[in-house]
Tab-separated table of N, CA and C in Angstrom:
chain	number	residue	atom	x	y	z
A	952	UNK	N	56.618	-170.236	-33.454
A	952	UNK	CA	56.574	-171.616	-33.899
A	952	UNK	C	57.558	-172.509	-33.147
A	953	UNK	N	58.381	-172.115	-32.581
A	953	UNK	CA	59.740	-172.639	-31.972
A	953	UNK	C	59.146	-173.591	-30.651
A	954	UNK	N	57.979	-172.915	-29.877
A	954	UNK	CA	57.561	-174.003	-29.108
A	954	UNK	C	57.149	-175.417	-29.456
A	955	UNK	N	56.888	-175.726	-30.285
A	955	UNK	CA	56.677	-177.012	-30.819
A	955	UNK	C	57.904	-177.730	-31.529
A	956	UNK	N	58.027	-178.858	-30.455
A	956	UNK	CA	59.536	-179.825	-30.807
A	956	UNK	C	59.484	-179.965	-32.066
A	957	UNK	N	58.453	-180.334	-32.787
A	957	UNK	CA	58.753	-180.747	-33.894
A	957	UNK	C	58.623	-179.917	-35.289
A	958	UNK	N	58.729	-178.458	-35.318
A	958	UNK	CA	58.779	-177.534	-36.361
A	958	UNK	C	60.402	-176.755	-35.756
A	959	UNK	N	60.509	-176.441	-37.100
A	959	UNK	CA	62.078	-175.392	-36.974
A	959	UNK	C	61.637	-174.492	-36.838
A	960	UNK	N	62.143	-173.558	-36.829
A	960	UNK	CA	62.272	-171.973	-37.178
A	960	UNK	C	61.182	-171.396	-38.171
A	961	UNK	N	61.094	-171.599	-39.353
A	961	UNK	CA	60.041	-172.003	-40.307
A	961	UNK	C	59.150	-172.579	-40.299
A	962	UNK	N	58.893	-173.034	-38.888
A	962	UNK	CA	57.504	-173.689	-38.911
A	962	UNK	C	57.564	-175.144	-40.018
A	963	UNK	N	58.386	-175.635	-40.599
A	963	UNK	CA	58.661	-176.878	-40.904
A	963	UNK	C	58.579	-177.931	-40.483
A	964	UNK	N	58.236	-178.852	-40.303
A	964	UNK	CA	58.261	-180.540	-39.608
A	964	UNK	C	59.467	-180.770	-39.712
A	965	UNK	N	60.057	-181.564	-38.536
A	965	UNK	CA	60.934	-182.204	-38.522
A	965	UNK	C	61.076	-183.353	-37.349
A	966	UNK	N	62.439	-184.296	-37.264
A	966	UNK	CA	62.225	-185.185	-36.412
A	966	UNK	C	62.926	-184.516	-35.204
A	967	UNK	N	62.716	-184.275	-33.958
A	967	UNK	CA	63.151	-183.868	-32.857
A	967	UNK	C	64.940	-185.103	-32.744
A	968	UNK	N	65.779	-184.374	-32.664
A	968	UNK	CA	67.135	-184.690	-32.180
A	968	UNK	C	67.229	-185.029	-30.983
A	969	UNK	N	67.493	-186.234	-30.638
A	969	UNK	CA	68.001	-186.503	-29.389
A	969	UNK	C	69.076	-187.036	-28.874
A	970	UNK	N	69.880	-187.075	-29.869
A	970	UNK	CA	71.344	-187.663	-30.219
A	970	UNK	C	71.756	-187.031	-28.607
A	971	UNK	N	71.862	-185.481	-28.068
A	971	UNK	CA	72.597	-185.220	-27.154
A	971	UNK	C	72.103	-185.425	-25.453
A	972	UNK	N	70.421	-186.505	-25.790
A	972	UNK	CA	70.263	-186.359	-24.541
A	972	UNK	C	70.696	-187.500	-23.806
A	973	UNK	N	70.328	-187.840	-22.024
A	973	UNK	CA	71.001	-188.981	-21.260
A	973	UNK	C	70.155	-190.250	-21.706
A	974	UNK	N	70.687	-191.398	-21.545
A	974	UNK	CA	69.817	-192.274	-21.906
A	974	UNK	C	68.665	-192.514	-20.760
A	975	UNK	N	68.024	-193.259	-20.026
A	975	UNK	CA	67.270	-193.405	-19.185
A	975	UNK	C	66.136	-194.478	-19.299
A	976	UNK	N	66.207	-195.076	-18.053
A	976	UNK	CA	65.394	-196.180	-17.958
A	976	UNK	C	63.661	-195.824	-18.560
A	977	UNK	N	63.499	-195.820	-19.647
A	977	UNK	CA	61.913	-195.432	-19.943
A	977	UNK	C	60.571	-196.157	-19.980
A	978	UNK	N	59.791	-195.983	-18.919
A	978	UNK	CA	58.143	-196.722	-19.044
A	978	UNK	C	57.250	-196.112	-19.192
A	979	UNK	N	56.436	-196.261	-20.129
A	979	UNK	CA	54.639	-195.989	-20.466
A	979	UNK	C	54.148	-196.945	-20.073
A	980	UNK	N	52.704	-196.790	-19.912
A	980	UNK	CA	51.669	-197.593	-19.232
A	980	UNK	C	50.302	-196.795	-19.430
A	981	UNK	N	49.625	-197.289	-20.406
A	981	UNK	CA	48.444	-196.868	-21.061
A	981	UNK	C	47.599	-198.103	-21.368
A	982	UNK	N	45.940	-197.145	-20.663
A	982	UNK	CA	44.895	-197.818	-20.687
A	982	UNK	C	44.288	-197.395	-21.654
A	983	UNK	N	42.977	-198.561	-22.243
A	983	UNK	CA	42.169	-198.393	-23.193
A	983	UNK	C	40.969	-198.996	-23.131
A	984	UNK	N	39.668	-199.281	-23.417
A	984	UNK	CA	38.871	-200.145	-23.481
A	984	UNK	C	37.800	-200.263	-24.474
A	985	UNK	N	37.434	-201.184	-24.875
A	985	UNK	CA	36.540	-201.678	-26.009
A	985	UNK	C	35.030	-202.221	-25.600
A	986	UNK	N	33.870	-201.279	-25.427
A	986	UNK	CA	32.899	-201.802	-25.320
A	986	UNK	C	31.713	-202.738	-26.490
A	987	UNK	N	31.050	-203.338	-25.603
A	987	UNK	CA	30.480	-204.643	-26.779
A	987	UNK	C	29.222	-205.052	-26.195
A	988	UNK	N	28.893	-205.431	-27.223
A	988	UNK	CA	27.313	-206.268	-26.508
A	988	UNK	C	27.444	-207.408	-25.557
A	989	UNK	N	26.472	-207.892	-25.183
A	989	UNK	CA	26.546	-208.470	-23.963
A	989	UNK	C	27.002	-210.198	-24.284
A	990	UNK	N	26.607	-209.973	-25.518
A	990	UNK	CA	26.753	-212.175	-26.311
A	990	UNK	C	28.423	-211.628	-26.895
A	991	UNK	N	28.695	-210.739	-27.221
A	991	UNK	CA	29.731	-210.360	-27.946
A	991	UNK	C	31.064	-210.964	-26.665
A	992	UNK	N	30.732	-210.309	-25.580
A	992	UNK	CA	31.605	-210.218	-24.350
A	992	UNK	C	31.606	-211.771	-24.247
A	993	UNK	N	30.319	-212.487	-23.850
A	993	UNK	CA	30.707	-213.626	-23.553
A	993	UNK	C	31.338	-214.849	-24.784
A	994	UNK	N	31.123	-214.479	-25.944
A	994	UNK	CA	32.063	-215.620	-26.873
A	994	UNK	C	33.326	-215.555	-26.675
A	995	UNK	N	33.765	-214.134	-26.261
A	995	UNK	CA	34.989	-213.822	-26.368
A	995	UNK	C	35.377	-214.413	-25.026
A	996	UNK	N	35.085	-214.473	-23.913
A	996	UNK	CA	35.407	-214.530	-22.682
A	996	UNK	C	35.449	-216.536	-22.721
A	997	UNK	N	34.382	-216.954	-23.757
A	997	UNK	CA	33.870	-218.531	-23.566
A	997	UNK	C	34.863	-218.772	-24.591
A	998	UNK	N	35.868	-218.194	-25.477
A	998	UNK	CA	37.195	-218.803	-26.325
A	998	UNK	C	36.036	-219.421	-28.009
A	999	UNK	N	34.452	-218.472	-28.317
A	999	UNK	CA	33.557	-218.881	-29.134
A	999	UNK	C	33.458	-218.312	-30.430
A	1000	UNK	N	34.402	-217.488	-30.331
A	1000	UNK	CA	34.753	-216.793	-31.710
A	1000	UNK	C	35.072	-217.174	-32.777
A	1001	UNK	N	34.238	-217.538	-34.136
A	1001	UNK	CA	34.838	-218.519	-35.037
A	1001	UNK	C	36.341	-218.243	-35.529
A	1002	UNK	N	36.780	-216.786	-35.513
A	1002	UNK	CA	38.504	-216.333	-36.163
A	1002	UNK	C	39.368	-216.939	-34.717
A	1003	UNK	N	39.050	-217.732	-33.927
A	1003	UNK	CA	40.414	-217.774	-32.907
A	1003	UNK	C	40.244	-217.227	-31.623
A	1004	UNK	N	41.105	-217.463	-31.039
A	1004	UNK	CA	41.483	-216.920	-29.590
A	1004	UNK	C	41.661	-215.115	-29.788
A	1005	UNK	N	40.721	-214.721	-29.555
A	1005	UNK	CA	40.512	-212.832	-29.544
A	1005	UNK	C	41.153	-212.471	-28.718
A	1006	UNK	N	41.718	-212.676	-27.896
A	1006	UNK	CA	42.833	-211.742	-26.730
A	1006	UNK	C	44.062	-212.254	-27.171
A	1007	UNK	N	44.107	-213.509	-27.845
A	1007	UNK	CA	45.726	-213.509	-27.456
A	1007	UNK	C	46.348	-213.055	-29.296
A	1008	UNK	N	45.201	-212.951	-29.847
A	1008	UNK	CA	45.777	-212.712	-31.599
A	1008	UNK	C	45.712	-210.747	-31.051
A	1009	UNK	N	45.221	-210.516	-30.062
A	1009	UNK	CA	45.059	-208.732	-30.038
A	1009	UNK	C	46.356	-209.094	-29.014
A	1010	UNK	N	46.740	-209.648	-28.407
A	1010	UNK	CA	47.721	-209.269	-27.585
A	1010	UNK	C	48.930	-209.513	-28.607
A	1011	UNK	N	49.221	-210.051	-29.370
A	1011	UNK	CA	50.254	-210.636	-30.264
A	1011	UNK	C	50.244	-208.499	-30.870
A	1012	UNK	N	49.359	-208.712	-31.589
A	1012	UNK	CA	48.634	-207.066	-32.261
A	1012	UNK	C	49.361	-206.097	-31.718
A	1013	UNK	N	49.133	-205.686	-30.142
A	1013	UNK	CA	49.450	-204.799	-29.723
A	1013	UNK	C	51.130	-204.817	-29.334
A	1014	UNK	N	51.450	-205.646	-29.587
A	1014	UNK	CA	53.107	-205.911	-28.874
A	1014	UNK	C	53.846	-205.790	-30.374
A	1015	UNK	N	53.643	-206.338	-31.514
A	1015	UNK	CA	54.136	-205.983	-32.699
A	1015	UNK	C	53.816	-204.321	-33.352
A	1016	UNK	N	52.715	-203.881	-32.804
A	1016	UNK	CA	52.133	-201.965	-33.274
A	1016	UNK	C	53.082	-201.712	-32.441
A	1017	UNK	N	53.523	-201.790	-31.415
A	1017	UNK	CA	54.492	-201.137	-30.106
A	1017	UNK	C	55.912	-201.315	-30.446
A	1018	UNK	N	56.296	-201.989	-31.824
A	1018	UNK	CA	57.611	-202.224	-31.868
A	1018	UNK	C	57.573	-201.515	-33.613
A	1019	UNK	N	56.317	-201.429	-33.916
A	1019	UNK	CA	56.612	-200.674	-35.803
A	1019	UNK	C	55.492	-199.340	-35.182
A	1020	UNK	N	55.762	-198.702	-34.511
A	1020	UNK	CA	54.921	-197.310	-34.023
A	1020	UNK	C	55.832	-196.666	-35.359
A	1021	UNK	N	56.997	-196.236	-35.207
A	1021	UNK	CA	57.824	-195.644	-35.973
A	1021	UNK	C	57.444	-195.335	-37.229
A	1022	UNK	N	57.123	-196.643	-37.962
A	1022	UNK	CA	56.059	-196.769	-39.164
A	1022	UNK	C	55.166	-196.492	-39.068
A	1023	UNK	N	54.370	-195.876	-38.356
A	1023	UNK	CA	53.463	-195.307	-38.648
A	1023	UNK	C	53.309	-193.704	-37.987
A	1024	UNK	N	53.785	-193.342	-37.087
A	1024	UNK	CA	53.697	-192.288	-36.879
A	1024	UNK	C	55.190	-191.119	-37.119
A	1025	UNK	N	54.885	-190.526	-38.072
A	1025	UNK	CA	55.709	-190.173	-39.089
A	1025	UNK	C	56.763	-189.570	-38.158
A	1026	UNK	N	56.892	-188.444	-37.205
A	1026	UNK	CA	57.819	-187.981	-36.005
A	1026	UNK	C	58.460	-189.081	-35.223
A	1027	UNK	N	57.971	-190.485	-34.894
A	1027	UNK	CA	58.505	-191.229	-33.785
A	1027	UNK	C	59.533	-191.953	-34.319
A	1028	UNK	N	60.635	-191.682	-33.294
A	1028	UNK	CA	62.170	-191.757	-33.597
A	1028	UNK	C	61.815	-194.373	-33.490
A	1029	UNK	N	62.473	-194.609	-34.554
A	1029	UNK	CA	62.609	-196.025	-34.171
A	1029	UNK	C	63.170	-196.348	-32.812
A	1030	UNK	N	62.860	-197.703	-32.422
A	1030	UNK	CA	63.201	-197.645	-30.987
A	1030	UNK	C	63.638	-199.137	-30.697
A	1031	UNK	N	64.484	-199.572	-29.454
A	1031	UNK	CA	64.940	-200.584	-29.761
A	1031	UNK	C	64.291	-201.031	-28.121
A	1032	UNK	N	62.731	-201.407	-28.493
A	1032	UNK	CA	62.289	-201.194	-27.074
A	1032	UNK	C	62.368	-202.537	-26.320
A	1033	UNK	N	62.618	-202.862	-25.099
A	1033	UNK	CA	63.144	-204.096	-24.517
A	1033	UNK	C	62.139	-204.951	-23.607
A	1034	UNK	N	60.972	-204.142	-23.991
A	1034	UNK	CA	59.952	-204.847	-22.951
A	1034	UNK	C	58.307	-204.293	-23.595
A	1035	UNK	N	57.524	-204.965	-23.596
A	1035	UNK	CA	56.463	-205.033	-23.983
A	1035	UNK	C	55.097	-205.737	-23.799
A	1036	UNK	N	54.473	-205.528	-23.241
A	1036	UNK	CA	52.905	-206.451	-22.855
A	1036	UNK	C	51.795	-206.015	-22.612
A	1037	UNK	N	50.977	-206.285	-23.595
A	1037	UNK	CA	49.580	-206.200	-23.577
A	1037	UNK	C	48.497	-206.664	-22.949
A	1038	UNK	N	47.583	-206.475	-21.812
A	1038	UNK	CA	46.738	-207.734	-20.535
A	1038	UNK	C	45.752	-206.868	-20.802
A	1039	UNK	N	44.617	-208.096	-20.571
A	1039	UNK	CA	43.100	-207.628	-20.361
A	1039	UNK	C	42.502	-208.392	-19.676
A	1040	UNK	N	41.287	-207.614	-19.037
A	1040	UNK	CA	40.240	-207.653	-18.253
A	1040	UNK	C	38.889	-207.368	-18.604
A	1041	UNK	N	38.306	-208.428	-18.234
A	1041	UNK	CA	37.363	-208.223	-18.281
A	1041	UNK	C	36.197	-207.606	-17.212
A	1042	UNK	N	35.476	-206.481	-18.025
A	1042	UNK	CA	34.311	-205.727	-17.137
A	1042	UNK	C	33.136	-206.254	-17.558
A	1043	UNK	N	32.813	-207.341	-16.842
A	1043	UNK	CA	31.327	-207.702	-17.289
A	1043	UNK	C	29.949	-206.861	-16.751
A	1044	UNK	N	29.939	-206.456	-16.061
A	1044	UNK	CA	29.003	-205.502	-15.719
A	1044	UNK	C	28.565	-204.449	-16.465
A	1045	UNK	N	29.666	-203.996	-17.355
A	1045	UNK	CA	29.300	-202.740	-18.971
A	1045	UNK	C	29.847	-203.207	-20.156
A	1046	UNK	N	30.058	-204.542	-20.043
A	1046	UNK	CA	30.200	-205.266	-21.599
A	1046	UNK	C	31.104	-204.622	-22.139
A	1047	UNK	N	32.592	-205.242	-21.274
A	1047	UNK	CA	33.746	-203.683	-21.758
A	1047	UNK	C	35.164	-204.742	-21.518
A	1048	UNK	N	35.636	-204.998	-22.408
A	1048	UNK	CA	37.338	-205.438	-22.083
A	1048	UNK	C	38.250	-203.912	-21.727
A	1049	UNK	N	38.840	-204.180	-21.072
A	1049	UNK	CA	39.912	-203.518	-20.618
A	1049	UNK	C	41.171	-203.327	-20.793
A	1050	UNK	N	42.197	-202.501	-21.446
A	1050	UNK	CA	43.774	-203.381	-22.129
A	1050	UNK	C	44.347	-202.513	-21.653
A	1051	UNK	N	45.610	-202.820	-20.960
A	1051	UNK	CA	46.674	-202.033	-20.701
A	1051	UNK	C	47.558	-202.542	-21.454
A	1052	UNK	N	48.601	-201.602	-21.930
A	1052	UNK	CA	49.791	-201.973	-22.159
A	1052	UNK	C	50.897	-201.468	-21.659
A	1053	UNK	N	52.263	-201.687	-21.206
A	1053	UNK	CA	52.896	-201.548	-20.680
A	1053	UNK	C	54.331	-201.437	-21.787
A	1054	UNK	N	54.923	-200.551	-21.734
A	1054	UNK	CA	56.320	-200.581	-22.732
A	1054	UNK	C	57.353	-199.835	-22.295
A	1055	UNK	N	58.484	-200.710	-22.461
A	1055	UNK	CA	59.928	-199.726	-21.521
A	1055	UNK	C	61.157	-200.143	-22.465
A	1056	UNK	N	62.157	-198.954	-21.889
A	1056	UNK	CA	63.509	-199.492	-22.783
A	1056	UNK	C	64.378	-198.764	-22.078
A	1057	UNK	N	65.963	-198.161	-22.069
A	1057	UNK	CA	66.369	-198.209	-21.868
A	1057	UNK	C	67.369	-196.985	-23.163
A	1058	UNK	N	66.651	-195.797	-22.907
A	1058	UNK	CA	67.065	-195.102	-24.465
A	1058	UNK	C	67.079	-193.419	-24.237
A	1059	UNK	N	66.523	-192.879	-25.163
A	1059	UNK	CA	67.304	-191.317	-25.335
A	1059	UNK	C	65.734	-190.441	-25.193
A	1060	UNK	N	64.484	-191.438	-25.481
A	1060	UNK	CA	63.574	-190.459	-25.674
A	1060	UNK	C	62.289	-191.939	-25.155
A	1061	UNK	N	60.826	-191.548	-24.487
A	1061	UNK	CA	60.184	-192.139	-24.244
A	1061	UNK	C	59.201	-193.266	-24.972
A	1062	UNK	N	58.613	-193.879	-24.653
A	1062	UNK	CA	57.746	-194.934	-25.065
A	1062	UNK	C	56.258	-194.999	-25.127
A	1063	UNK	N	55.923	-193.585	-25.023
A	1063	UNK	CA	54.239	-193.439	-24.890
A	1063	UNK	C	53.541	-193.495	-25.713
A	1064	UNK	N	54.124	-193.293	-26.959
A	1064	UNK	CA	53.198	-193.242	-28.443
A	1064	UNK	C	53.707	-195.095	-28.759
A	1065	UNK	N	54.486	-195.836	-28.312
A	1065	UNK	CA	54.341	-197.206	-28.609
A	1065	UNK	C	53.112	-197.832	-27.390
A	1066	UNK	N	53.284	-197.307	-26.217
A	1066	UNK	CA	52.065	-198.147	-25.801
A	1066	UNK	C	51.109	-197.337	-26.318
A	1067	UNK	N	50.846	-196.249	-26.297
A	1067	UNK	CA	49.257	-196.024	-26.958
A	1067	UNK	C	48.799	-196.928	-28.423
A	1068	UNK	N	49.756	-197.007	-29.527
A	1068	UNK	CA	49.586	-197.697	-30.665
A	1068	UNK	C	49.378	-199.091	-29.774
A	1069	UNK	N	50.425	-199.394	-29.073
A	1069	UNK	CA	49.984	-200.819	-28.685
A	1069	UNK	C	48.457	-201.422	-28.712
A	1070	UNK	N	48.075	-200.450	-27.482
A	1070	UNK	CA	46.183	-200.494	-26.983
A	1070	UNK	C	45.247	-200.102	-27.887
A	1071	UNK	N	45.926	-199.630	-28.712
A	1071	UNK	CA	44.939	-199.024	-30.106
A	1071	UNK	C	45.058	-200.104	-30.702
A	1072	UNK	N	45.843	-200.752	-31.495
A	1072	UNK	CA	45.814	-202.009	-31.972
A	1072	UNK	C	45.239	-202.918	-31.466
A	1073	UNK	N	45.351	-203.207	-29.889
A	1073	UNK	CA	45.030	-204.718	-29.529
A	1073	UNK	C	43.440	-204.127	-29.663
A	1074	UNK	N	43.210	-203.271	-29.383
A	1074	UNK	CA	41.580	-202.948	-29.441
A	1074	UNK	C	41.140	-203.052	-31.066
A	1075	UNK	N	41.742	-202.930	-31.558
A	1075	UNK	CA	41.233	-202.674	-33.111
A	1075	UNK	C	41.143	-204.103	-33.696
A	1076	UNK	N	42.233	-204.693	-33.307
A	1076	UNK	CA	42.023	-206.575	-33.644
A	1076	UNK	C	40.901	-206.843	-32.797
A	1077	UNK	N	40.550	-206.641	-31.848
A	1077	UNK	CA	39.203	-207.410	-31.038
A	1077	UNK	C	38.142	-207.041	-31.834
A	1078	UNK	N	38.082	-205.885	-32.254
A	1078	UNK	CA	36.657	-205.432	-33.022
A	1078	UNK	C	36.860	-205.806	-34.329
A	1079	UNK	N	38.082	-206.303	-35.151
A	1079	UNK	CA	38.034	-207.098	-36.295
A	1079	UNK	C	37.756	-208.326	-36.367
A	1080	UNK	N	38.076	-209.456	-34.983
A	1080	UNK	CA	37.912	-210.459	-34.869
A	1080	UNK	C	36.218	-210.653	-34.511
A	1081	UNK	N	35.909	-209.743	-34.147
A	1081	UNK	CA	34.539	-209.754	-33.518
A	1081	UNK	C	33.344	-209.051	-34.154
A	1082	UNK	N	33.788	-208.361	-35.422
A	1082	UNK	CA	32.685	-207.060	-36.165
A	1082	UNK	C	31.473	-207.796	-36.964
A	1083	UNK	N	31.796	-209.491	-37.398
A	1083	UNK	CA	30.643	-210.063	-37.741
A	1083	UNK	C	29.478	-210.453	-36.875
A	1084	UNK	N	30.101	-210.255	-35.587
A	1084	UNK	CA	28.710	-210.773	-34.176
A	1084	UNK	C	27.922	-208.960	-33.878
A	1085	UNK	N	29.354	-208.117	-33.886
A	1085	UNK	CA	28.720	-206.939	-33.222
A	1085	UNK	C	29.540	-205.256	-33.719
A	1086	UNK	N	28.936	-205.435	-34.639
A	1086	UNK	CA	29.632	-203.505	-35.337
A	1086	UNK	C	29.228	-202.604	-34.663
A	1087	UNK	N	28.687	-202.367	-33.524
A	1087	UNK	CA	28.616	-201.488	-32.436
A	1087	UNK	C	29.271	-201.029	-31.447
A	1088	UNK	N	30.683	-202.131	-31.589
A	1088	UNK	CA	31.820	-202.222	-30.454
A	1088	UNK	C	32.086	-201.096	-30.231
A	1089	UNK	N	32.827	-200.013	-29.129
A	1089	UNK	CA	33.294	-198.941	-29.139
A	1089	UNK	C	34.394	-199.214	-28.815
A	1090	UNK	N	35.206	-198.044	-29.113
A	1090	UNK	CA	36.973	-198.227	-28.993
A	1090	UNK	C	36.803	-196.756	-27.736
A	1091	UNK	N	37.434	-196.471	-26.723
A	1091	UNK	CA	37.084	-195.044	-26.052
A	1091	UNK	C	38.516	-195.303	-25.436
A	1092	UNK	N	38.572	-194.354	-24.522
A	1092	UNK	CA	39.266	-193.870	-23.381
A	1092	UNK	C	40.875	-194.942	-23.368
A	1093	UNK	N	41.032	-194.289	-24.344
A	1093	UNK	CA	42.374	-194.557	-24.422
A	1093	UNK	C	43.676	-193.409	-23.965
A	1094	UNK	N	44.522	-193.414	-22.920
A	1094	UNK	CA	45.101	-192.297	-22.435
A	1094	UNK	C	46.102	-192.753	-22.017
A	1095	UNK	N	47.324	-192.377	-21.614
A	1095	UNK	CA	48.326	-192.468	-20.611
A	1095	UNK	C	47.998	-192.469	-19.074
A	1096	UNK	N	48.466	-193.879	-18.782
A	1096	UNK	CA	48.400	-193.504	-16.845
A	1096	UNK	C	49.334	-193.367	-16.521
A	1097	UNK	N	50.964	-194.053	-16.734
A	1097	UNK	CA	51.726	-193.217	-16.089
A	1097	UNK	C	52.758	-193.528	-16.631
A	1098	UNK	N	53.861	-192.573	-16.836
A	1098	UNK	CA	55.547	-192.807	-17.402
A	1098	UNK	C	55.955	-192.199	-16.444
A	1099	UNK	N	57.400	-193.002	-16.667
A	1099	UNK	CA	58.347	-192.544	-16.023
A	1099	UNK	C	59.901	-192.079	-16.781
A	1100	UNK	N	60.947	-191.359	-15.863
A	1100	UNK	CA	62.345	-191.989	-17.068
A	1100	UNK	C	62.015	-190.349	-17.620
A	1101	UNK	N	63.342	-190.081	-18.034
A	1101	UNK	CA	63.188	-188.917	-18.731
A	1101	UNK	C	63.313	-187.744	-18.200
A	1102	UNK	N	64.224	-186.384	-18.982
A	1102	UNK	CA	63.993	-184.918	-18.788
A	1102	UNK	C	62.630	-184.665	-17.531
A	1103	UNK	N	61.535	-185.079	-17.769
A	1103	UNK	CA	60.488	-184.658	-17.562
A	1103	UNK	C	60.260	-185.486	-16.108
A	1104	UNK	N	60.467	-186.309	-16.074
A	1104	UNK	CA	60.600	-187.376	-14.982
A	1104	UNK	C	59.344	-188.362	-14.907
A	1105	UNK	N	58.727	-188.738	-13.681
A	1105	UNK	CA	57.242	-189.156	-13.438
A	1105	UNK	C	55.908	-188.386	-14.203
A	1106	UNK	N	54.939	-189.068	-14.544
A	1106	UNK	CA	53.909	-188.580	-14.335
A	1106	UNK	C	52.665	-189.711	-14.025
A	1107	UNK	N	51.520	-189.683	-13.671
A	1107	UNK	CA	50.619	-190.011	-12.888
A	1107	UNK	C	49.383	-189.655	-13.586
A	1108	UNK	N	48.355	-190.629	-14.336
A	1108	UNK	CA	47.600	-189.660	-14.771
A	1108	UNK	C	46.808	-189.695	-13.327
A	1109	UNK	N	45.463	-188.596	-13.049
A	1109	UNK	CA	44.884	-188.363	-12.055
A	1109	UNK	C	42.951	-188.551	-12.043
């Protein structure tokens, strides 16, 4: 059981200690995307959405999930993260927004489960702002592309 950071000895849950490690410059950078119908894409893109501006109430979304991750994911240490931003693109060709988010700080342990909540959120407000035109939206391929910072150092997704 000992291979897994977050059980003791007993196979117990617990929060991983990092009190003794170096601090280090830390960045995540995780993609996600939300597919939609084809009128769905363009209200959103034409600012036609009767709830508001849909990217910038999901970008607000994803930058506040990236700073209360803690709250919700019961293991993730609070974090006093110093940088944060949520951007999208649009893929009109497969009726697909695109969201990265980007999150860094300057601390003891990494930032990957705040940008993933980030992109999970900003995606989850687009399909709330948008579920009366189109409940078919898909939420998919949400992953890590690349961190840095840390024990572990770089990684790259491929």
């Amino acid at each position: 059981m000992t291979d897994f950071t977050h059980l003791d000895e007993d196979g117990r849950v617990r929060m991983v200690d990092v009190g003794d490690k170096t601090q280090t410059r830390r960045v995540a950078v995780v993609a996600g995307k939300i597919s939609m119908g084809k009128d769905t894409l363009a209200r959103i893109m034409d600012e036609k959405v009767k709830k508001g501006n849909v990217l910038e109430a999901a970008r607000i979304a994803g930058v506040m999930a990236a700073k209360k991750t803690s709250d919700l994911i019961p293991m993730c240490h609070p974090l006093n993260i110093t940088h944060a931003r949520v951007d999208f693109s649009f893929d009109v060709e497969n009726h697909a927004i695109d969201i990265e988010a980007e999150v860094s700080l300057t601390g003891k342990t990494g930032v990957e489960m705040e940008a993933l909540t980030a992109v999970s959120v900003a995606a989850l407000t687009i399909y709330d702002m948008c579920k009366s035109y189109d409940r078919a939206m898909r939420i998919s391929d949400i992953y890590l592309r690349k961190k840095s910072g840390g024990k572990s150092g770089t990684y790259t997704a491929k």
